[in-house]
């Protein structure tokens, strides 16, 4: 594997593991999701640059636009959580717990 | 130059380890800022100066600034940085995991060489990525309209989620 491929692949997997495993705050999970989006942007941009397929450089721009949508929705949910539960700690989101 | 880009790739992985190891969100946002900065450096090293600038302005300057001040919602009386006991275990495990995967999947000495885009060809008026992004306005015009529509829709979604006073999508707010 080339170093570039290895680095953005491991960046994606690190963000995914950070999102999946034990979190304290909801904002930490959203930041890991943003880290995954960053690694995907770098991956698409490096695809464009290293394979010299220049018309593919619209793909990272469109990814960034959709990632902005997703980040803003996640932050709106964070604000709604902080308003109802007073904090964004995940142990407080236990309304459906038996 | 190759070694410099290599150093930036290592800094990218270390930055994302800093985010994924569950510190207080202040420090995780700092790690993400550093990772985005060195990611821009990697793109510049491969010749994509326009895409790097877009990443800096929109991602770092737009989205991460919003995350940084939203970290005020996650305030803690005793913040945990990367030296505290619960975080340092995750950091070491992730570093070990990356080192093991790197050792297993490493190619040969030849696989680390890369050149700048359009560096081995004829002279051109525009850099490759600048000319490519202009395609978004000509052939990709439909996708541009769809993206603009989706961004407007997201604005409406966010306003609806945070409307408050029990009249929005989240009735308890």
mmCIF file of C-alpha atoms in Angstrom:
data_model
loop_
_atom_site.group_PDB
_atom_site.id
_atom_site.type_symbol
_atom_site.label_atom_id
_atom_site.label_comp_id
_atom_site.label_asym_id
_atom_site.label_seq_id
_atom_site.Cartn_x
_atom_site.Cartn_y
_atom_site.Cartn_z
ATOM 1 C CA UNK A 1 0.000 0.000 0.000
ATOM 2 C CA UNK A 2 1.312 3.467 -0.744
ATOM 3 C CA UNK A 3 1.876 5.707 2.293
ATOM 4 C CA UNK A 4 -0.840 8.111 1.139
ATOM 5 C CA UNK A 5 -3.425 5.338 0.776
ATOM 6 C CA UNK A 6 -2.445 3.886 4.139
ATOM 7 C CA UNK A 7 -2.675 7.244 5.888
ATOM 8 C CA UNK A 8 -6.135 8.258 4.769
ATOM 9 C CA UNK A 9 -7.474 4.709 5.163
ATOM 10 C CA UNK A 10 -6.217 4.521 8.729
ATOM 11 C CA UNK A 11 -7.541 8.038 9.360
ATOM 12 C CA UNK A 12 -10.994 6.867 8.235
ATOM 13 C CA UNK A 13 -10.854 3.707 10.367
ATOM 14 C CA UNK A 14 -9.651 5.713 13.402
ATOM 15 C CA UNK A 15 -12.558 8.125 13.031
ATOM 16 C CA UNK A 16 -14.969 5.202 12.673
ATOM 17 C CA UNK A 17 -13.636 3.505 15.799
ATOM 18 C CA UNK A 18 -13.784 6.773 17.681
ATOM 19 C CA UNK A 19 -17.404 7.149 16.627
ATOM 20 C CA UNK A 20 -18.385 3.594 17.503
ATOM 21 C CA UNK A 21 -16.729 3.045 20.859
ATOM 22 C CA UNK A 22 -17.430 4.446 24.272
ATOM 23 C CA UNK A 23 -18.039 8.182 24.184
ATOM 24 C CA UNK A 24 -18.718 10.572 26.996
ATOM 25 C CA UNK A 25 -20.051 13.509 25.006
ATOM 26 C CA UNK A 26 -22.236 13.649 21.902
ATOM 27 C CA UNK A 27 -19.953 16.362 20.525
ATOM 28 C CA UNK A 28 -17.002 13.930 20.551
ATOM 29 C CA UNK A 29 -18.984 11.595 18.306
ATOM 30 C CA UNK A 30 -19.785 14.479 15.931
ATOM 31 C CA UNK A 31 -16.116 15.455 15.819
ATOM 32 C CA UNK A 32 -15.137 11.880 14.917
ATOM 33 C CA UNK A 33 -17.729 12.005 12.121
ATOM 34 C CA UNK A 34 -16.103 15.216 10.880
ATOM 35 C CA UNK A 35 -12.739 13.490 10.983
ATOM 36 C CA UNK A 36 -14.132 10.754 8.742
ATOM 37 C CA UNK A 37 -15.395 13.404 6.319
ATOM 38 C CA UNK A 38 -11.970 15.030 6.317
ATOM 39 C CA UNK A 39 -10.290 11.740 5.440
ATOM 40 C CA UNK A 40 -12.823 11.182 2.624
ATOM 41 C CA UNK A 41 -12.172 14.672 1.221
ATOM 42 C CA UNK A 42 -8.423 14.054 1.255
ATOM 43 C CA UNK A 43 -8.953 10.664 -0.372
ATOM 44 C CA UNK A 44 -11.069 12.046 -3.243
ATOM 45 C CA UNK A 45 -8.754 15.008 -3.791
ATOM 46 C CA UNK A 46 -5.707 12.747 -3.875
ATOM 47 C CA UNK A 47 -7.504 10.479 -6.355
ATOM 48 C CA UNK A 48 -7.914 13.496 -8.605
ATOM 49 C CA UNK A 49 -4.330 14.605 -8.228
ATOM 50 C CA UNK A 50 -2.479 11.335 -8.422
ATOM 51 C CA UNK A 51 -4.439 9.820 -11.277
ATOM 52 C CA UNK A 52 -4.547 13.191 -13.057
ATOM 53 C CA UNK A 53 -8.263 12.874 -13.755
ATOM 54 C CA UNK A 54 -8.900 16.542 -13.339
ATOM 55 C CA UNK A 55 -12.617 16.506 -14.034
ATOM 56 C CA UNK A 56 -13.045 14.407 -10.901
ATOM 57 C CA UNK A 57 -12.056 17.398 -8.788
ATOM 58 C CA UNK A 58 -15.714 18.381 -8.546
ATOM 59 C CA UNK A 59 -16.270 15.313 -6.361
ATOM 60 C CA UNK A 60 -14.417 16.603 -3.266
ATOM 61 C CA UNK A 61 -16.206 19.949 -3.546
ATOM 62 C CA UNK A 62 -19.625 18.277 -3.636
ATOM 63 C CA UNK A 63 -18.598 16.004 -0.755
ATOM 64 C CA UNK A 64 -17.719 19.102 1.253
ATOM 65 C CA UNK A 65 -21.117 20.649 0.560
ATOM 66 C CA UNK A 66 -22.985 17.553 1.735
ATOM 67 C CA UNK A 67 -20.670 17.200 4.718
ATOM 68 C CA UNK A 68 -21.530 20.771 5.735
ATOM 69 C CA UNK A 69 -25.220 19.829 5.655
ATOM 70 C CA UNK A 70 -24.600 16.806 7.838
ATOM 71 C CA UNK A 71 -22.460 18.714 10.329
ATOM 72 C CA UNK A 72 -25.063 21.433 10.747
ATOM 73 C CA UNK A 73 -27.844 18.888 11.293
ATOM 74 C CA UNK A 74 -25.696 17.112 13.891
ATOM 75 C CA UNK A 75 -25.045 20.372 15.699
ATOM 76 C CA UNK A 76 -28.753 21.240 15.665
ATOM 77 C CA UNK A 77 -29.442 17.867 17.313
ATOM 78 C CA UNK A 78 -26.719 18.651 19.857
ATOM 79 C CA UNK A 79 -28.375 21.959 20.691
ATOM 80 C CA UNK A 80 -31.774 20.263 21.024
ATOM 81 C CA UNK A 81 -30.208 17.632 23.332
ATOM 82 C CA UNK A 82 -28.583 20.314 25.471
ATOM 83 C CA UNK A 83 -31.919 22.097 25.753
ATOM 84 C CA UNK A 84 -33.918 19.038 26.856
ATOM 85 C CA UNK A 85 -31.406 17.170 28.986
ATOM 86 C CA UNK A 86 -29.274 20.086 30.117
ATOM 87 C CA UNK A 87 -26.067 18.441 28.909
ATOM 88 C CA UNK A 88 -24.855 16.438 25.934
ATOM 89 C CA UNK A 89 -23.502 13.507 27.905
ATOM 90 C CA UNK A 90 -24.635 10.241 26.364
ATOM 91 C CA UNK A 91 -25.444 8.629 29.715
ATOM 92 C CA UNK A 92 -28.314 11.104 30.052
ATOM 93 C CA UNK A 93 -29.986 9.872 26.853
ATOM 94 C CA UNK A 94 -31.613 6.987 28.668
ATOM 95 C CA UNK A 95 -35.319 7.678 28.224
ATOM 96 C CA UNK A 96 -35.913 4.326 26.499
ATOM 97 C CA UNK A 97 -33.823 2.340 28.968
ATOM 98 C CA UNK A 98 -35.632 -0.355 30.865
ATOM 99 C CA UNK B 1 9.934 17.223 -0.345
ATOM 100 C CA UNK B 2 8.791 13.627 -0.214
ATOM 101 C CA UNK B 3 9.906 13.377 3.397
ATOM 102 C CA UNK B 4 8.025 16.542 4.232
ATOM 103 C CA UNK B 5 4.758 15.175 2.803
ATOM 104 C CA UNK B 6 5.436 11.953 4.674
ATOM 105 C CA UNK B 7 5.745 13.917 7.921
ATOM 106 C CA UNK B 8 2.419 15.625 7.166
ATOM 107 C CA UNK B 9 0.756 12.237 6.609
ATOM 108 C CA UNK B 10 2.014 11.049 10.001
ATOM 109 C CA UNK B 11 0.687 14.264 11.569
ATOM 110 C CA UNK B 12 -2.706 13.556 9.964
ATOM 111 C CA UNK B 13 -2.905 10.144 11.616
ATOM 112 C CA UNK B 14 -1.715 11.505 14.986
ATOM 113 C CA UNK B 15 -4.300 14.294 14.782
ATOM 114 C CA UNK B 16 -7.116 11.820 14.196
ATOM 115 C CA UNK B 17 -5.852 9.622 17.029
ATOM 116 C CA UNK B 18 -6.116 12.739 19.196
ATOM 117 C CA UNK B 19 -9.782 13.074 18.168
ATOM 118 C CA UNK B 20 -10.720 9.416 18.440
ATOM 119 C CA UNK B 21 -9.250 8.801 21.898
ATOM 120 C CA UNK B 22 -12.169 10.465 23.729
ATOM 121 C CA UNK B 23 -10.709 13.554 25.418
ATOM 122 C CA UNK B 24 -12.861 16.535 26.388
ATOM 123 C CA UNK B 25 -14.316 18.043 23.157
ATOM 124 C CA UNK B 26 -12.110 21.176 23.460
ATOM 125 C CA UNK B 27 -9.044 19.064 22.848
ATOM 126 C CA UNK B 28 -10.707 16.890 20.241
ATOM 127 C CA UNK B 29 -11.583 20.026 18.241
ATOM 128 C CA UNK B 30 -7.948 21.127 18.509
ATOM 129 C CA UNK B 31 -6.811 17.760 17.187
ATOM 130 C CA UNK B 32 -9.220 18.037 14.270
ATOM 131 C CA UNK B 33 -7.976 21.554 13.445
ATOM 132 C CA UNK B 34 -4.389 20.273 13.343
ATOM 133 C CA UNK B 35 -5.426 17.284 11.216
ATOM 134 C CA UNK B 36 -7.252 19.540 8.734
ATOM 135 C CA UNK B 37 -4.247 21.862 8.523
ATOM 136 C CA UNK B 38 -1.797 19.113 7.737
ATOM 137 C CA UNK B 39 -4.327 17.560 5.349
ATOM 138 C CA UNK B 40 -4.214 20.829 3.419
ATOM 139 C CA UNK B 41 -0.432 20.538 3.422
ATOM 140 C CA UNK B 42 -0.653 17.033 1.944
ATOM 141 C CA UNK B 43 -2.910 18.276 -0.848
ATOM 142 C CA UNK B 44 -0.519 21.145 -1.605
ATOM 143 C CA UNK B 45 2.372 18.690 -1.713
ATOM 144 C CA UNK B 46 0.601 16.734 -4.433
ATOM 145 C CA UNK B 47 -0.189 19.859 -6.438
ATOM 146 C CA UNK B 48 -3.807 20.561 -5.526
ATOM 147 C CA UNK B 49 -3.542 24.123 -4.326
ATOM 148 C CA UNK B 50 -7.144 25.071 -5.090
ATOM 149 C CA UNK B 51 -8.623 22.065 -3.305
ATOM 150 C CA UNK B 52 -6.345 22.759 -0.349
ATOM 151 C CA UNK B 53 -7.575 26.344 -0.194
ATOM 152 C CA UNK B 54 -11.187 25.174 -0.354
ATOM 153 C CA UNK B 55 -10.525 22.788 2.534
ATOM 154 C CA UNK B 56 -8.928 25.546 4.591
ATOM 155 C CA UNK B 57 -11.645 28.114 4.006
ATOM 156 C CA UNK B 58 -14.793 26.006 4.092
ATOM 157 C CA UNK B 59 -13.857 23.170 6.403
ATOM 158 C CA UNK B 60 -11.460 24.838 8.854
ATOM 159 C CA UNK B 61 -12.773 28.350 8.602
ATOM 160 C CA UNK B 62 -16.458 27.493 8.391
ATOM 161 C CA UNK B 63 -17.345 24.187 9.925
ATOM 162 C CA UNK B 64 -14.641 23.738 12.546
ATOM 163 C CA UNK B 65 -15.132 27.238 13.921
ATOM 164 C CA UNK B 66 -18.770 26.326 14.576
ATOM 165 C CA UNK B 67 -17.662 23.094 16.279
ATOM 166 C CA UNK B 68 -15.150 25.006 18.370
ATOM 167 C CA UNK B 69 -17.695 27.346 19.872
ATOM 168 C CA UNK B 70 -20.252 24.560 20.212
ATOM 169 C CA UNK B 71 -17.749 22.957 22.564
ATOM 170 C CA UNK B 72 -19.125 25.412 25.111
ATOM 171 C CA UNK B 73 -22.198 23.131 25.285
ATOM 172 C CA UNK B 74 -19.939 20.299 26.448
ATOM 173 C CA UNK B 75 -18.299 22.143 29.326
ATOM 174 C CA UNK B 76 -16.873 20.020 32.104
ATOM 175 C CA UNK B 77 -15.544 21.046 35.511
ATOM 176 C CA UNK B 78 -12.479 18.810 35.144
ATOM 177 C CA UNK B 79 -11.452 18.579 31.463
ATOM 178 C CA UNK B 80 -9.543 15.472 30.394
ATOM 179 C CA UNK B 81 -6.633 16.061 28.040
ATOM 180 C CA UNK B 82 -4.524 13.348 26.458
ATOM 181 C CA UNK B 83 -2.454 12.759 29.577
ATOM 182 C CA UNK B 84 -5.289 11.693 31.832
ATOM 183 C CA UNK B 85 -5.759 8.068 32.692
ATOM 184 C CA UNK B 86 -8.844 7.206 30.705
ATOM 185 C CA UNK B 87 -7.611 8.854 27.506
ATOM 186 C CA UNK B 88 -4.003 7.675 27.450
ATOM 187 C CA UNK B 89 -5.096 4.030 27.173
ATOM 188 C CA UNK B 90 -7.069 4.748 23.999
ATOM 189 C CA UNK B 91 -4.166 6.785 22.551
ATOM 190 C CA UNK B 92 -1.713 3.928 23.079
ATOM 191 C CA UNK B 93 -4.067 1.313 21.670
ATOM 192 C CA UNK B 94 -4.759 3.373 18.546
ATOM 193 C CA UNK B 95 -1.045 4.127 18.024
ATOM 194 C CA UNK B 96 -0.265 0.434 18.355
ATOM 195 C CA UNK B 97 -3.050 -0.474 15.931
ATOM 196 C CA UNK B 98 -1.834 2.007 13.322
ATOM 197 C CA UNK B 99 1.762 0.833 13.728
ATOM 198 C CA UNK B 100 0.754 -2.828 13.304
ATOM 199 C CA UNK B 101 -1.378 -2.129 10.230
ATOM 200 C CA UNK B 102 1.371 0.021 8.764
ATOM 201 C CA UNK B 103 3.923 -2.695 9.304
ATOM 202 C CA UNK B 104 1.676 -5.335 7.726
ATOM 203 C CA UNK B 105 0.545 -3.335 4.715
ATOM 204 C CA UNK B 106 3.758 -1.501 3.864
ATOM 205 C CA UNK B 107 4.702 -1.879 0.198
ATOM 206 C CA UNK B 108 8.197 -1.494 -1.168
ATOM 207 C CA UNK B 109 10.531 1.516 -1.257
ATOM 208 C CA UNK B 110 9.115 2.568 -4.611
ATOM 209 C CA UNK B 111 5.562 3.088 -3.438
ATOM 210 C CA UNK B 112 6.237 6.347 -1.654
ATOM 211 C CA UNK B 113 7.144 8.404 -4.683
ATOM 212 C CA UNK B 114 4.691 10.890 -6.023
ATOM 213 C CA UNK B 115 4.887 13.901 -8.282
ATOM 214 C CA UNK B 116 2.901 17.078 -8.575
ATOM 215 C CA UNK B 117 -0.039 16.909 -10.943
ATOM 216 C CA UNK B 118 0.758 18.184 -14.456
ATOM 217 C CA UNK B 119 4.415 18.107 -13.500
ATOM 218 C CA UNK B 120 5.511 15.688 -16.166
ATOM 219 C CA UNK B 121 3.531 17.078 -19.064
ATOM 220 C CA UNK B 122 3.381 20.066 -21.346
ATOM 221 C CA UNK B 123 2.790 23.636 -20.173
ATOM 222 C CA UNK B 124 -0.779 24.470 -19.216
ATOM 223 C CA UNK B 125 -2.564 27.670 -18.375
ATOM 224 C CA UNK B 126 -4.367 26.364 -15.288
ATOM 225 C CA UNK B 127 -3.490 23.882 -12.598
ATOM 226 C CA UNK B 128 -5.328 20.594 -12.977
ATOM 227 C CA UNK B 129 -7.692 20.938 -10.069
ATOM 228 C CA UNK B 130 -8.670 24.529 -10.931
ATOM 229 C CA UNK B 131 -9.670 23.487 -14.432
ATOM 230 C CA UNK B 132 -11.525 20.508 -13.049
ATOM 231 C CA UNK B 133 -13.577 22.487 -10.576
ATOM 232 C CA UNK B 134 -14.732 24.735 -13.403
ATOM 233 C CA UNK B 135 -16.465 21.655 -14.813
ATOM 234 C CA UNK B 136 -18.863 21.925 -11.897
ATOM 235 C CA UNK B 137 -20.343 25.000 -13.510
ATOM 236 C CA UNK B 138 -20.567 23.645 -17.050
ATOM 237 C CA UNK B 139 -21.239 19.915 -17.269
ATOM 238 C CA UNK B 140 -21.996 19.469 -13.617
ATOM 239 C CA UNK B 141 -24.522 22.280 -13.452
ATOM 240 C CA UNK B 142 -27.343 19.957 -12.411
ATOM 241 C CA UNK B 143 -25.330 18.716 -9.441
ATOM 242 C CA UNK B 144 -24.583 22.296 -8.447
ATOM 243 C CA UNK B 145 -28.305 23.120 -8.403
ATOM 244 C CA UNK B 146 -29.005 19.972 -6.383
ATOM 245 C CA UNK B 147 -26.306 20.923 -3.851
ATOM 246 C CA UNK B 148 -27.694 24.416 -3.488
ATOM 247 C CA UNK B 149 -31.164 22.983 -2.952
ATOM 248 C CA UNK B 150 -29.886 20.533 -0.339
ATOM 249 C CA UNK B 151 -28.104 23.330 1.522
ATOM 250 C CA UNK B 152 -31.317 25.376 1.597
ATOM 251 C CA UNK B 153 -33.195 22.310 2.821
ATOM 252 C CA UNK B 154 -30.624 21.826 5.585
ATOM 253 C CA UNK B 155 -31.136 25.402 6.716
ATOM 254 C CA UNK B 156 -34.856 24.735 7.027
ATOM 255 C CA UNK B 157 -34.171 21.450 8.869
ATOM 256 C CA UNK B 158 -31.874 23.160 11.376
ATOM 257 C CA UNK B 159 -34.343 25.950 12.030
ATOM 258 C CA UNK B 160 -37.094 23.398 12.540
ATOM 259 C CA UNK B 161 -35.023 21.311 14.956
ATOM 260 C CA UNK B 162 -34.114 24.274 17.112
ATOM 261 C CA UNK B 163 -37.409 26.117 16.946
ATOM 262 C CA UNK B 164 -38.163 25.692 20.602
ATOM 263 C CA UNK B 165 -41.282 26.336 22.682
ATOM 264 C CA UNK B 166 -42.738 22.861 21.916
ATOM 265 C CA UNK B 167 -43.769 23.888 18.419
ATOM 266 C CA UNK B 168 -40.930 22.355 16.376
ATOM 267 C CA UNK B 169 -39.907 18.848 15.372
ATOM 268 C CA UNK B 170 -38.592 18.121 18.869
ATOM 269 C CA UNK B 171 -41.593 18.770 21.082
ATOM 270 C CA UNK B 172 -39.756 18.646 24.377
ATOM 271 C CA UNK B 173 -37.577 21.624 23.490
#
